[in-house]
Short mmCIF file of C-alpha atoms and ligand atoms in Angstrom, two decimals:
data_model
loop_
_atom_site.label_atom_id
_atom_site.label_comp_id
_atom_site.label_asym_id
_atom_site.label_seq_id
_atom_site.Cartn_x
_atom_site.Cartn_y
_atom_site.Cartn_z
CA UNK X 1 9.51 -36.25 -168.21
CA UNK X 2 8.25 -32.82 -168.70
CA UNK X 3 10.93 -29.68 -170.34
CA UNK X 4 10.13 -27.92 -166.50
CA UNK X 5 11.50 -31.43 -165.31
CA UNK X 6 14.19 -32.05 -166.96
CA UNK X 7 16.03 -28.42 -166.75
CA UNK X 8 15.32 -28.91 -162.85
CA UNK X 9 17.50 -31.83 -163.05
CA UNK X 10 20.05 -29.62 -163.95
CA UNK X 11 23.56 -28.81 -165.76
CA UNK X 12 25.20 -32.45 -166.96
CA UNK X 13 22.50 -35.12 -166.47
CA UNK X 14 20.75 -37.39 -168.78
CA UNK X 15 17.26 -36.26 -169.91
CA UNK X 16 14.11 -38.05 -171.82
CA UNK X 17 11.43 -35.46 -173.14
CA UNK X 18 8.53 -35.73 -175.08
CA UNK X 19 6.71 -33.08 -176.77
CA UNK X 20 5.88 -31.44 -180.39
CA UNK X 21 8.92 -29.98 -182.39
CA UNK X 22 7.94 -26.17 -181.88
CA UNK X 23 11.31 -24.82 -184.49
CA UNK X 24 13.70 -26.46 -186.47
CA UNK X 25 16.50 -25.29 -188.55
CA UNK X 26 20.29 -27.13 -189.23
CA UNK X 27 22.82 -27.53 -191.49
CA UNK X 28 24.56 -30.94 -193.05
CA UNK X 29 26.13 -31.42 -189.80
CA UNK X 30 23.92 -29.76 -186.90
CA UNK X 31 20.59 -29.69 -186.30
CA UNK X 32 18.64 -27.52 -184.00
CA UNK X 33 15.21 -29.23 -182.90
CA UNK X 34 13.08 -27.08 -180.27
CA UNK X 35 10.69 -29.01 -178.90
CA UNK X 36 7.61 -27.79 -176.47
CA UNK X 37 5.79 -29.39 -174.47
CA UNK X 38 2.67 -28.05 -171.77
CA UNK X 39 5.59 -26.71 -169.49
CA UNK X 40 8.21 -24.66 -171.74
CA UNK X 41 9.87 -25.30 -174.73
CA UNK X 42 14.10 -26.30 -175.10
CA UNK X 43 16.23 -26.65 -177.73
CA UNK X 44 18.01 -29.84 -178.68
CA UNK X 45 20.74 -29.98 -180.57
CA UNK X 46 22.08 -33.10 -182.86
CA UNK X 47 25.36 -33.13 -184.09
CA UNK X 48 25.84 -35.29 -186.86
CA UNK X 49 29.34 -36.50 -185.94
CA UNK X 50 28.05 -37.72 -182.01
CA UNK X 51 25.38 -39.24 -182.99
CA UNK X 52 24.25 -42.41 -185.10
CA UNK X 53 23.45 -42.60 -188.27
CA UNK X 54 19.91 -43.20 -187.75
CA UNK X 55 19.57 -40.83 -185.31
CA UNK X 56 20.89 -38.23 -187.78
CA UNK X 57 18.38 -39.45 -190.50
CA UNK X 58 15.55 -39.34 -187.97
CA UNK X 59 16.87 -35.71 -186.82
CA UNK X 60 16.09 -34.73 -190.92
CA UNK X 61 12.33 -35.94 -190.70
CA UNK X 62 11.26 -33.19 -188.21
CA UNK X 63 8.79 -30.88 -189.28
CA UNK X 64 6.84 -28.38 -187.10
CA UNK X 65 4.73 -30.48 -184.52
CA UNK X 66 5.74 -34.05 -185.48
CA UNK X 67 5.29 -35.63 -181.84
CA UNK X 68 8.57 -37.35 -180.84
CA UNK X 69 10.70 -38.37 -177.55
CA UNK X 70 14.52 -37.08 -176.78
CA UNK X 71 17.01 -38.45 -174.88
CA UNK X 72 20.31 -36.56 -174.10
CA UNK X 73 22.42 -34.33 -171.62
CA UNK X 74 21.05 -31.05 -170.10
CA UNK X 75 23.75 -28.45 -170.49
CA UNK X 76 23.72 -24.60 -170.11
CA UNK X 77 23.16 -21.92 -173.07
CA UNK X 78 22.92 -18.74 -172.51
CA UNK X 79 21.59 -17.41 -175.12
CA UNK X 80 18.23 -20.09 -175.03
CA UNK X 81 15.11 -18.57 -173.62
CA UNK X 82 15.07 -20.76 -170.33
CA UNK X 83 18.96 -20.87 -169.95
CA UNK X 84 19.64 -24.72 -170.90
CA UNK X 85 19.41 -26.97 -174.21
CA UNK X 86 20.04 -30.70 -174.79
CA UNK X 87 22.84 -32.75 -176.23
CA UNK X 88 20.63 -35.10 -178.24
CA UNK X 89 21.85 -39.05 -177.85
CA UNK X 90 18.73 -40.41 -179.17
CA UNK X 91 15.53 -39.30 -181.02
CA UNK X 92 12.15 -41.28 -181.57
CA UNK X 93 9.34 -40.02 -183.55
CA UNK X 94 6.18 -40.32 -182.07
CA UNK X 95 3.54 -38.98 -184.92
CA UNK X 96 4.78 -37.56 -188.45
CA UNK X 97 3.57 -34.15 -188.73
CA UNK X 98 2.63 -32.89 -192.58
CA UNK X 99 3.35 -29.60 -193.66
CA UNK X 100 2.08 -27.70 -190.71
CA UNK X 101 -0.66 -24.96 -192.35
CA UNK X 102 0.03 -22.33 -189.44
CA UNK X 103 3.15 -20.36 -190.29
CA UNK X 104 4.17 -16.86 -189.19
CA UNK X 105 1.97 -13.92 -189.49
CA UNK X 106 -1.26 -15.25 -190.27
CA UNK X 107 -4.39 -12.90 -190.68
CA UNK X 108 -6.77 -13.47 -187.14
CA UNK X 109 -9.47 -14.91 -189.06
CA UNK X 110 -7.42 -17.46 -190.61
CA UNK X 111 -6.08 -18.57 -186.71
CA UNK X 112 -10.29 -18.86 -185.84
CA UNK X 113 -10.60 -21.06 -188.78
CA UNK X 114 -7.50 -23.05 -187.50
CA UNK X 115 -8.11 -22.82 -183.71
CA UNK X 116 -7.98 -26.09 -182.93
CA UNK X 117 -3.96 -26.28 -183.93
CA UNK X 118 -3.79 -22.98 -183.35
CA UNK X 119 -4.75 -23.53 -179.34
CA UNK X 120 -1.14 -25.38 -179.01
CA UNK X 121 0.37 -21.59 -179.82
CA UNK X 122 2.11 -20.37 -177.01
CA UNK X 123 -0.22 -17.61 -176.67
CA UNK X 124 -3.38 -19.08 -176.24
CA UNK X 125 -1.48 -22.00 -173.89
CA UNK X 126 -0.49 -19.03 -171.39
CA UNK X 127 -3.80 -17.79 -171.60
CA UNK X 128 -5.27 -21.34 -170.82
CA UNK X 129 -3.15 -21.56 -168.09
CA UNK X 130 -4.43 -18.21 -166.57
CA UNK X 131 -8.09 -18.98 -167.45
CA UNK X 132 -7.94 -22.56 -165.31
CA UNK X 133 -6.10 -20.34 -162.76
CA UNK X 134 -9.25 -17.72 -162.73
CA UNK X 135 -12.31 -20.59 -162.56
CA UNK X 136 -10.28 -22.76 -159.75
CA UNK X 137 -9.69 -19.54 -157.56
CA UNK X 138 -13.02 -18.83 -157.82
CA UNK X 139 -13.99 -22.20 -157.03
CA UNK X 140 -11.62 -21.96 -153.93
CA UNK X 141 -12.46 -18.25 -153.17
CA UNK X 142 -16.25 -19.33 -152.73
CA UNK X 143 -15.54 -22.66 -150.96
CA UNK X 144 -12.96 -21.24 -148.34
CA UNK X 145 -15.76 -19.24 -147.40
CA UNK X 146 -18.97 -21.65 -146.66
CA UNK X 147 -20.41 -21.13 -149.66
CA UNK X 148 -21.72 -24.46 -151.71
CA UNK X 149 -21.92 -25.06 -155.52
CA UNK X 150 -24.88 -25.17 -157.02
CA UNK X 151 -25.29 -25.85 -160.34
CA UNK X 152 -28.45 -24.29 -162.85
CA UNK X 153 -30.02 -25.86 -165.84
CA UNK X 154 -29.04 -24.71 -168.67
CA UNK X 155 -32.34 -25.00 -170.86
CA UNK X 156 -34.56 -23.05 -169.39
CA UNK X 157 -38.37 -21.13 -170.44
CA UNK X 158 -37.45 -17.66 -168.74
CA UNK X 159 -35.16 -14.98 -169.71
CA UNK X 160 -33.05 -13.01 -166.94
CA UNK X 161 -31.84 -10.26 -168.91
CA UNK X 162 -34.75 -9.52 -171.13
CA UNK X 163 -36.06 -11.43 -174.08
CA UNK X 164 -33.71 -10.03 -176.85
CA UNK X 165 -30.80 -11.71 -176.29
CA UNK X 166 -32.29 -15.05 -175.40
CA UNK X 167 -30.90 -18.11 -177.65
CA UNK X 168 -34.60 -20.02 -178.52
CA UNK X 169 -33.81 -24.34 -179.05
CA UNK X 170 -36.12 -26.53 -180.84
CA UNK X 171 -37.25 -28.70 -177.26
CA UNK X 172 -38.98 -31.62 -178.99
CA UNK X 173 -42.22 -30.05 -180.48
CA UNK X 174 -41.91 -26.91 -177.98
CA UNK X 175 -39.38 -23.76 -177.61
CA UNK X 176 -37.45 -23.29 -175.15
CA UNK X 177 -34.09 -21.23 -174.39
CA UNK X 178 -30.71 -21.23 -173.45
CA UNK X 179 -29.80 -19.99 -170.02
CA UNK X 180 -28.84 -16.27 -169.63
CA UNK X 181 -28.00 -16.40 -165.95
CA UNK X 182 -28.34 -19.01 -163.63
CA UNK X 183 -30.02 -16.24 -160.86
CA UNK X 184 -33.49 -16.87 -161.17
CA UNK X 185 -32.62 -20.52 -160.01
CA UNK X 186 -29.87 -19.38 -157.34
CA UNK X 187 -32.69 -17.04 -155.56
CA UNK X 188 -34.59 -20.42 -155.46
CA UNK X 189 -31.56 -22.65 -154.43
CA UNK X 190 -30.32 -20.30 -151.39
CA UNK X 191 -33.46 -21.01 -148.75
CA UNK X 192 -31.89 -24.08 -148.56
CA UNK X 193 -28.02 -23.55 -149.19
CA UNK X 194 -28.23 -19.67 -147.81
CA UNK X 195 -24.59 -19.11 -149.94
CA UNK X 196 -23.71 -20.28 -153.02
CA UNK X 197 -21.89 -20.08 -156.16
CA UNK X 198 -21.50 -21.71 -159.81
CA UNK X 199 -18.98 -21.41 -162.70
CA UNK X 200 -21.35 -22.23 -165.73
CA UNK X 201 -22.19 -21.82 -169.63
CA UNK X 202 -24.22 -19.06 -170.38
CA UNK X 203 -25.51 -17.94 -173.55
CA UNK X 204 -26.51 -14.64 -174.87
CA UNK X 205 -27.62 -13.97 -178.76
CA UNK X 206 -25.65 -10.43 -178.49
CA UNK X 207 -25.88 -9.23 -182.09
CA UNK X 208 -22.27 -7.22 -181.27
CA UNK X 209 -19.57 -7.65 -182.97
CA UNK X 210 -17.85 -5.73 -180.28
CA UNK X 211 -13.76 -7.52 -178.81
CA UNK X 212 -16.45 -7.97 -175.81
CA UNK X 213 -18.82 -10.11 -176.64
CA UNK X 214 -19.49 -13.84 -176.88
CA UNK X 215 -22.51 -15.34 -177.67
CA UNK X 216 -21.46 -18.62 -175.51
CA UNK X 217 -19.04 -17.57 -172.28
CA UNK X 218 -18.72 -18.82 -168.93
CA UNK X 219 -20.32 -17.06 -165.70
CA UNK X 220 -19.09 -17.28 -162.41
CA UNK X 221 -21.82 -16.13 -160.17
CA UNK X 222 -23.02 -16.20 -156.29
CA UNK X 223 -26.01 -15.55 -154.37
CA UNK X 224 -26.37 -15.24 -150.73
CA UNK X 225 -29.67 -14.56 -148.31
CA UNK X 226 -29.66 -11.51 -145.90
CA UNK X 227 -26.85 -10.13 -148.23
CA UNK X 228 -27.61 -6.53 -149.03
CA UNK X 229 -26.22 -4.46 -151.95
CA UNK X 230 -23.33 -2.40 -149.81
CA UNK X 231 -22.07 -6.31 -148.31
CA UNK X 232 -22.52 -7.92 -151.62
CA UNK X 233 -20.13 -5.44 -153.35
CA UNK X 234 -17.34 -5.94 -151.06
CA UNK X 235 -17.53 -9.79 -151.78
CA UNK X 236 -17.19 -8.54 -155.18
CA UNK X 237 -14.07 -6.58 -154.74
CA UNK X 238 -12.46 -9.20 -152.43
CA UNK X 239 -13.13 -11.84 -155.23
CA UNK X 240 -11.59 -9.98 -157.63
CA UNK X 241 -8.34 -9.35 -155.45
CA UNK X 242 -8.12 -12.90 -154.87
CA UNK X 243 -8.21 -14.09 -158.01
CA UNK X 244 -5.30 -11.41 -159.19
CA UNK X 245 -3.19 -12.75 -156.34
CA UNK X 246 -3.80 -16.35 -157.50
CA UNK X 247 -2.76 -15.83 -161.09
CA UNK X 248 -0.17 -13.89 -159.67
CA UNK X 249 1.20 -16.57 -157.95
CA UNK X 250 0.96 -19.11 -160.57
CA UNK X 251 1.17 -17.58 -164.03
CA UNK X 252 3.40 -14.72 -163.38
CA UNK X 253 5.69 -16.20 -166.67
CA UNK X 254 2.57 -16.55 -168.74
CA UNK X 255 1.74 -12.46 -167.54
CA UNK X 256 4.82 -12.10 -169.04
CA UNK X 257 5.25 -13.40 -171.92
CA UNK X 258 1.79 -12.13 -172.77
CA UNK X 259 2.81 -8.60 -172.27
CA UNK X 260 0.82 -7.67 -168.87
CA UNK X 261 2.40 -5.50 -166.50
CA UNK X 262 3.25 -7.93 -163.60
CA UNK X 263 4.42 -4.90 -161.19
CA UNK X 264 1.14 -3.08 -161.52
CA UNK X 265 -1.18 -5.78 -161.11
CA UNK X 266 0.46 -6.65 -158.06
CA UNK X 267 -0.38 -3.22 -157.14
CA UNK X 268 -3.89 -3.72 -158.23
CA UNK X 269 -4.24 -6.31 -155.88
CA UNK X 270 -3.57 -4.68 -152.94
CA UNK X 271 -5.15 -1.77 -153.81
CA UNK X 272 -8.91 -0.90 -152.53
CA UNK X 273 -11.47 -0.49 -154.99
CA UNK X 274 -13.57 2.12 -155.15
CA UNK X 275 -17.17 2.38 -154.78
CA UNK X 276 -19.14 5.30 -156.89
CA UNK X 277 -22.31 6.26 -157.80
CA UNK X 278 -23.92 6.26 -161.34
CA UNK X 279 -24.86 10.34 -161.03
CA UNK X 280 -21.31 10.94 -159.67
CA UNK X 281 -19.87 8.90 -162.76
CA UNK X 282 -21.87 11.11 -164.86
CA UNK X 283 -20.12 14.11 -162.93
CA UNK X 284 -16.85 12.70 -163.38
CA UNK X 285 -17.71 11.96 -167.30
CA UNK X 286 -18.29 15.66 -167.52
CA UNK X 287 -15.98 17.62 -165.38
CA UNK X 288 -13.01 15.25 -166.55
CA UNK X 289 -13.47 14.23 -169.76
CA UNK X 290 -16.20 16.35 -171.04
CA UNK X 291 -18.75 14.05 -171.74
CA UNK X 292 -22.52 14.75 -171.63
CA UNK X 293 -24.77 11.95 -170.41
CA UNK X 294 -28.01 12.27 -170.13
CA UNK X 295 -29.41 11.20 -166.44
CA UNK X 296 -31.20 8.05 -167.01
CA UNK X 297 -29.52 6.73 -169.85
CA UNK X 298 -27.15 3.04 -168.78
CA UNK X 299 -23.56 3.89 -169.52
CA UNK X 300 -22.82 2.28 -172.99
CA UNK X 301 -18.90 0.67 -173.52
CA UNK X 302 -17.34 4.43 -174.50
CA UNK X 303 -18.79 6.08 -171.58
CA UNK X 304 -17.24 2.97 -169.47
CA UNK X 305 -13.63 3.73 -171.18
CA UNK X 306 -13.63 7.00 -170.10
CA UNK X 307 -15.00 6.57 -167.02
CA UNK X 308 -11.98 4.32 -166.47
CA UNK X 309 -9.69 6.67 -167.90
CA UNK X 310 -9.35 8.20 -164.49
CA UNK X 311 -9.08 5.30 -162.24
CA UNK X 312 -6.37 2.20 -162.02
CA UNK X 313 -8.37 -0.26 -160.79
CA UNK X 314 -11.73 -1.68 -160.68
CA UNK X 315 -14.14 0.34 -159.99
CA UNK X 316 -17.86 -0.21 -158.80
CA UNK X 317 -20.48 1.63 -159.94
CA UNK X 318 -23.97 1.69 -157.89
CA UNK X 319 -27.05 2.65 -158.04
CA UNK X 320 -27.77 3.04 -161.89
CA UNK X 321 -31.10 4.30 -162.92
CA UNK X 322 -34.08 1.83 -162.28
CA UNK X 323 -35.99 2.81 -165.21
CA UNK X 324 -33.37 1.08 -167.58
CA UNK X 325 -32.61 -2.23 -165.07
CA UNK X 326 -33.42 -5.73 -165.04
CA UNK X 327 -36.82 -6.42 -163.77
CA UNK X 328 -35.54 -8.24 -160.67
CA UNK X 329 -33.33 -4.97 -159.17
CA UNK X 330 -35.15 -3.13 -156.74
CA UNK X 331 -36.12 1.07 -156.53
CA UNK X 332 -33.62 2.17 -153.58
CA UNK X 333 -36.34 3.34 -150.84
CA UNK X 334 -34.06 6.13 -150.35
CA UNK X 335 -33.91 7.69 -154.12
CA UNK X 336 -36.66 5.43 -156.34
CA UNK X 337 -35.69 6.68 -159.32
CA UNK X 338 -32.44 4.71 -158.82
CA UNK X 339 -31.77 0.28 -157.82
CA UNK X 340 -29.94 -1.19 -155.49
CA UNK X 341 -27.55 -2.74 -158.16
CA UNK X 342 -24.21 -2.38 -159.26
CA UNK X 343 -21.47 -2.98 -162.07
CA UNK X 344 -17.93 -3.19 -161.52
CA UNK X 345 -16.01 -1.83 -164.40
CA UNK X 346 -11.99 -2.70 -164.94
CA UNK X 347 -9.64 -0.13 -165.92
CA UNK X 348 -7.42 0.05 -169.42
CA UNK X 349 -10.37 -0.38 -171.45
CA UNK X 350 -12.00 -4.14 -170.28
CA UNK X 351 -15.52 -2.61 -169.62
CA UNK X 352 -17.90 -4.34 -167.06
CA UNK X 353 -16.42 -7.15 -165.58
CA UNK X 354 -18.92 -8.10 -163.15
CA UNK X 355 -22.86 -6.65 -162.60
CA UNK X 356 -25.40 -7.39 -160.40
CA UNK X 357 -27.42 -6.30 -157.03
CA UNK X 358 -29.76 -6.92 -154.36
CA UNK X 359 -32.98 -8.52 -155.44
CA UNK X 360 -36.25 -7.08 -155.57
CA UNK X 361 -38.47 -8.89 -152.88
CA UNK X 362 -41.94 -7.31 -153.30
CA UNK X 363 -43.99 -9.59 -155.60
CA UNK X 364 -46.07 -6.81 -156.72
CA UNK X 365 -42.84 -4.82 -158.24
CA UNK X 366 -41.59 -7.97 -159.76
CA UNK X 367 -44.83 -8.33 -161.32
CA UNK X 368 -44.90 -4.97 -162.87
CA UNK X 369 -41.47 -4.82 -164.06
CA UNK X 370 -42.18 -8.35 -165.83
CA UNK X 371 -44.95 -7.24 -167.35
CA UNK X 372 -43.13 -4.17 -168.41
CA UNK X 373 -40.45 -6.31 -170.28
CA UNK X 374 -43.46 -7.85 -171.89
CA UNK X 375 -42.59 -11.25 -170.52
CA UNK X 376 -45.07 -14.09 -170.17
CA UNK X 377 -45.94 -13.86 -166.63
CA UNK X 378 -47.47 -18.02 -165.86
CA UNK X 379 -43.56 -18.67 -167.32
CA UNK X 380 -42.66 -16.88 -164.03
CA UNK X 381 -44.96 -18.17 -161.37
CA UNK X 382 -42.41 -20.74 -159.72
CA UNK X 383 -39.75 -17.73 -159.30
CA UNK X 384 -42.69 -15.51 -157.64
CA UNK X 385 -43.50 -18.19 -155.39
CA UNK X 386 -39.95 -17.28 -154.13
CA UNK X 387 -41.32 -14.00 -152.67
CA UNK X 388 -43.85 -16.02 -151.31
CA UNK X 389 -42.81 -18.51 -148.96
CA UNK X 390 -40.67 -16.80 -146.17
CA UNK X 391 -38.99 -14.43 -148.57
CA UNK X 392 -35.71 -12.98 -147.02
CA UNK X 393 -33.22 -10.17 -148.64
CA UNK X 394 -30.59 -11.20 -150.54
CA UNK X 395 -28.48 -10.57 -153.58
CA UNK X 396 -25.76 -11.73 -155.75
CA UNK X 397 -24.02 -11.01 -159.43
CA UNK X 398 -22.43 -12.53 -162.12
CA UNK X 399 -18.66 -12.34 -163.00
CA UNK X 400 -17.76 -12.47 -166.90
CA UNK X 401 -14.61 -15.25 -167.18
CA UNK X 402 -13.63 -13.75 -170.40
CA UNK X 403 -13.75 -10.61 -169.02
CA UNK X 404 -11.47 -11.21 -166.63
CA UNK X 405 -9.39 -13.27 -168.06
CA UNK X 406 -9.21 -10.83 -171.15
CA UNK X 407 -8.21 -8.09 -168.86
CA UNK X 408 -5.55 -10.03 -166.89
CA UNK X 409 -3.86 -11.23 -169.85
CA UNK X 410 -4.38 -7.76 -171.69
CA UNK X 411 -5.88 -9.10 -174.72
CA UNK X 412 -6.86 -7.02 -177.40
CA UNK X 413 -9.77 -9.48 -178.02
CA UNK X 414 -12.33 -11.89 -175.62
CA UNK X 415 -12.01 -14.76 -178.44
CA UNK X 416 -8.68 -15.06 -177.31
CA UNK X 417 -9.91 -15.73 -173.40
CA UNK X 418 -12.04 -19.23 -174.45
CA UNK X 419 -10.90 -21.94 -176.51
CA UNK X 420 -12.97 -22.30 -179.21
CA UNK X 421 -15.03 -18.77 -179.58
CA UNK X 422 -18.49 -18.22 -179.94
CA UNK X 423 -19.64 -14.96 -181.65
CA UNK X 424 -22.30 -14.07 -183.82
CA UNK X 425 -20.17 -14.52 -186.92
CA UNK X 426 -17.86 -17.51 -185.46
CA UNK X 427 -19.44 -21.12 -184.47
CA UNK X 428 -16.90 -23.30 -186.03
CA UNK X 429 -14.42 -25.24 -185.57
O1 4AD B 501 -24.44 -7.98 -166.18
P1 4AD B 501 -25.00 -9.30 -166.54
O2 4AD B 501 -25.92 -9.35 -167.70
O3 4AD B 501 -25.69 -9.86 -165.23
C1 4AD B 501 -26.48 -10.95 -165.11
O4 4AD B 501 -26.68 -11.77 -165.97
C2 4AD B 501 -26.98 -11.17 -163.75
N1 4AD B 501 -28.19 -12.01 -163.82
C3 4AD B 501 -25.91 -11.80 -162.89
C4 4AD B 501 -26.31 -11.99 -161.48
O5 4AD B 501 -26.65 -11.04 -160.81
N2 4AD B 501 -26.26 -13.21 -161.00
O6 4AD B 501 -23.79 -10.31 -166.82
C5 4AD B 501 -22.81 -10.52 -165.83
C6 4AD B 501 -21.42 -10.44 -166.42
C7 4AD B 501 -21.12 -9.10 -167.07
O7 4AD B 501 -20.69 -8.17 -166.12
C8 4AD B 501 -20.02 -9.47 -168.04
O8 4AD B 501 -18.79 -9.55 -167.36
C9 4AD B 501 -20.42 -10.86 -168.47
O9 4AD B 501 -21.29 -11.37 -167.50
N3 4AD B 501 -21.08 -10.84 -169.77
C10 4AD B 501 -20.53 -11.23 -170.93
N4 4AD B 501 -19.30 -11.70 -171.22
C11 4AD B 501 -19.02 -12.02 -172.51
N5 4AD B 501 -19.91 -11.90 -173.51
C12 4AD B 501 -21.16 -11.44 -173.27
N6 4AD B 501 -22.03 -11.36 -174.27
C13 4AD B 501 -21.51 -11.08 -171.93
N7 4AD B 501 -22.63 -10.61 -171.35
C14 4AD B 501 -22.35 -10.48 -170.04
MG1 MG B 502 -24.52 -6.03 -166.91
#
């Protein structure tokens, strides 16, 4: 049974275990054997004058994650984390562990080049736990409301969000690249589906060495006809609630023990987010933390920090200046020089968390502002046969994983929010 399990079964009854000795330490005639497992981690304790012979012996040839199966008594302890430990009747090793090469205090780098022990930490376990939280709320969030799944290729000849960050692959004796958004196929996908959503790989070749940026993450995004930019924010925000109220629900032990503070998240959650435009960030900037930007410049990560300095909870931030957006987000017919598209920013210093807009439906635009990126324009054809064929608004965004799950778990970096990191100095293991 699992550790959860067997303290449920409470104060006095006989317990089997299995898991991966987590501490040990003794003396000639005790030992202390903590053993984790996926659920929690419990002490056993062996006491060489209750127990066998070989059980002793077999209680000496412990070492840090040999795999192994206990059988004994629950019984109370105060002073153990989870409030119970286990008289140890029997012991059976599993897998002999050698000298286990993580050991306290270990420089960052050195836990990359040994992430795949180091993912059994308890650290990056919680944070596993909250990630799988995050991608199946948004998998329910979506669902519960009509929306289907659609899924994008992942090898694909266009770029999304421009040609500088776009990963090229040898594709037999042509080039072609690695997705950088799966939107370009979603604005295809919803005139039949009309709502959808995907949680997918996604690939950018950032050359950042910011605690932001991965060059391989995961992007949750969604796409919906007749949706404009004011309706496709508030899905945004909702999302976002619902997703905090999940993890709150499920992984409030793993906030914990990873340092977030559980009472003001809840708080978070209920709160409403507000909506603000790019010229009154730039007001805010300089009023309240006298900063200069200059009007049609995108807000880089410091001017997003101290933005959020004055806010304590996600904030959306609309209508940014066309002149520096993705091709595909249209001129707002009320103020050109600004698009109909939209970033929502978290607070305490996690940066953009989600960005995207209402897509530009005159082919004529698109055309321009492709040619202005200086992208191939034939490479484009299928996606402006989109605008062709009983076009209809719509719009959608993209939602960062990492970035969530880096902010909800109040990680210092995003490496830490996906199993095995990909950054432009990390590929391995
Ligand atoms: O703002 P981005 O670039 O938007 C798009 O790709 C749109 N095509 C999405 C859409 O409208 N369907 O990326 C969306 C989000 C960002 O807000 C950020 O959270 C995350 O993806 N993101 C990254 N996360 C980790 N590492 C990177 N290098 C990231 N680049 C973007
Ligand atoms: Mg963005």
């Amino acid at each position: 049974m699992q550790i959860n399990d067997a303290i449920k079964k409470g104060t006095g009854k006989d317990v089997a275990i299995r898991g991966w000795v987590w501490r040990e330490r003794g003396s000639n005639k005790l030992r202390f054997i903590t053993v984790r497992d996926s659920t929690n981690v419990i002490q056993c304790v062996v006491v060489k004058d209750e127990v066998s012979p070989e059980v002793w012996e077999t209680a000496q040839k412990t070492p840090i994650e040999t795999s192994l199966k206990v059988t004994g008594t629950l019984r109370e302890d105060k002073r153990a984390p989870t409030g119970f430990e286990i008289g140890v009747k029997a012991i059976e090793i599993v897998g002999e562990s050698d000298t286990y090469p993580i050991t306290k205090d270990q420089s960052p780098e050195f836990l990359l080049d040994k992430r795949h022990l180091w993912i059994r930490s308890r650290k990056l376990t919680a944070v596993m736990k909250v990630r799988s939280t995050v991608t199946g709320a948004i998998h329910e969030f979506f669902r519960s409301r009509g929306y289907y799944e659609f899924t994008p290729p992942i090898f694909t000849p266009n770029a999304c969000e421009g040609g500088s960050t776009l990963f090229e692959v040898k594709y037999f004796n042509e080039k072609i690249y690695l997705t950088q958004s799966w939107q370009l196929y979603a604005e295809a996908a919803i005139f039949a589906l009309e709502k959808i959503y995907d949680v997918s790989p996604t690939f950018r070749a950032e050359k950042s060495k910011t605690s932001r940026h991965l060059t391989e993450f995961w992007m949750a995004e969604m796409e919906a006809a007749w949706m404009d930019l004011k309706e496709v924010t508030e899905v945004a925000k909702e999302e976002i609630r619902f997703i905090i109220r999940k993890v709150l629900e499920k992984n409030e032990a793993e906030l914990r023990f990873l340092g977030q503070d559980v009472e003001k998240l809840k708080l978070v959650a209920e709160k409403d987010f507000p909506t603000i435009t790019y010229t009154e960030a730039l007001k805010i900037l300089k009023e309240k933390s006298k900063m200069d930007v200059e009007w049609g410049k995108d807000l880089r990560t410091v001017e997003e920090d101290k933005l959020m300095e004055h806010f304590d909870t996600p904030v959306v931030v609309v209508e940014y200046p066309k002149e520096v957006m993705a091709f595909y987000k249209p001129a707002d017919p009320k103020d050109p020089k600004t698009a109909l598209c939209f970033d929502m920013i978290a607070p305490e210093g996690y940066g953009e968390i989600i960005g995207g807009s209402q897509r530009d439906t005159d082919l004529k635009a698109l055309m321009d502002g492709l040619k202005k990126e200086g992208e191939p324009i034939e490479n484009y054809d299928w996606y402006l046969d989109l605008r062709r064929y009983g076009s209809v608004p719509h719009s959608g965004y993209g939602l960062g994983v990492e970035r969530v799950v880096s902010w909800l778990c109040k990680l210092d970096n995003i490496k830490d929010a996906i199993p095995f990191p990909r950054t432009m100095l990390r590929k391995s293991p």
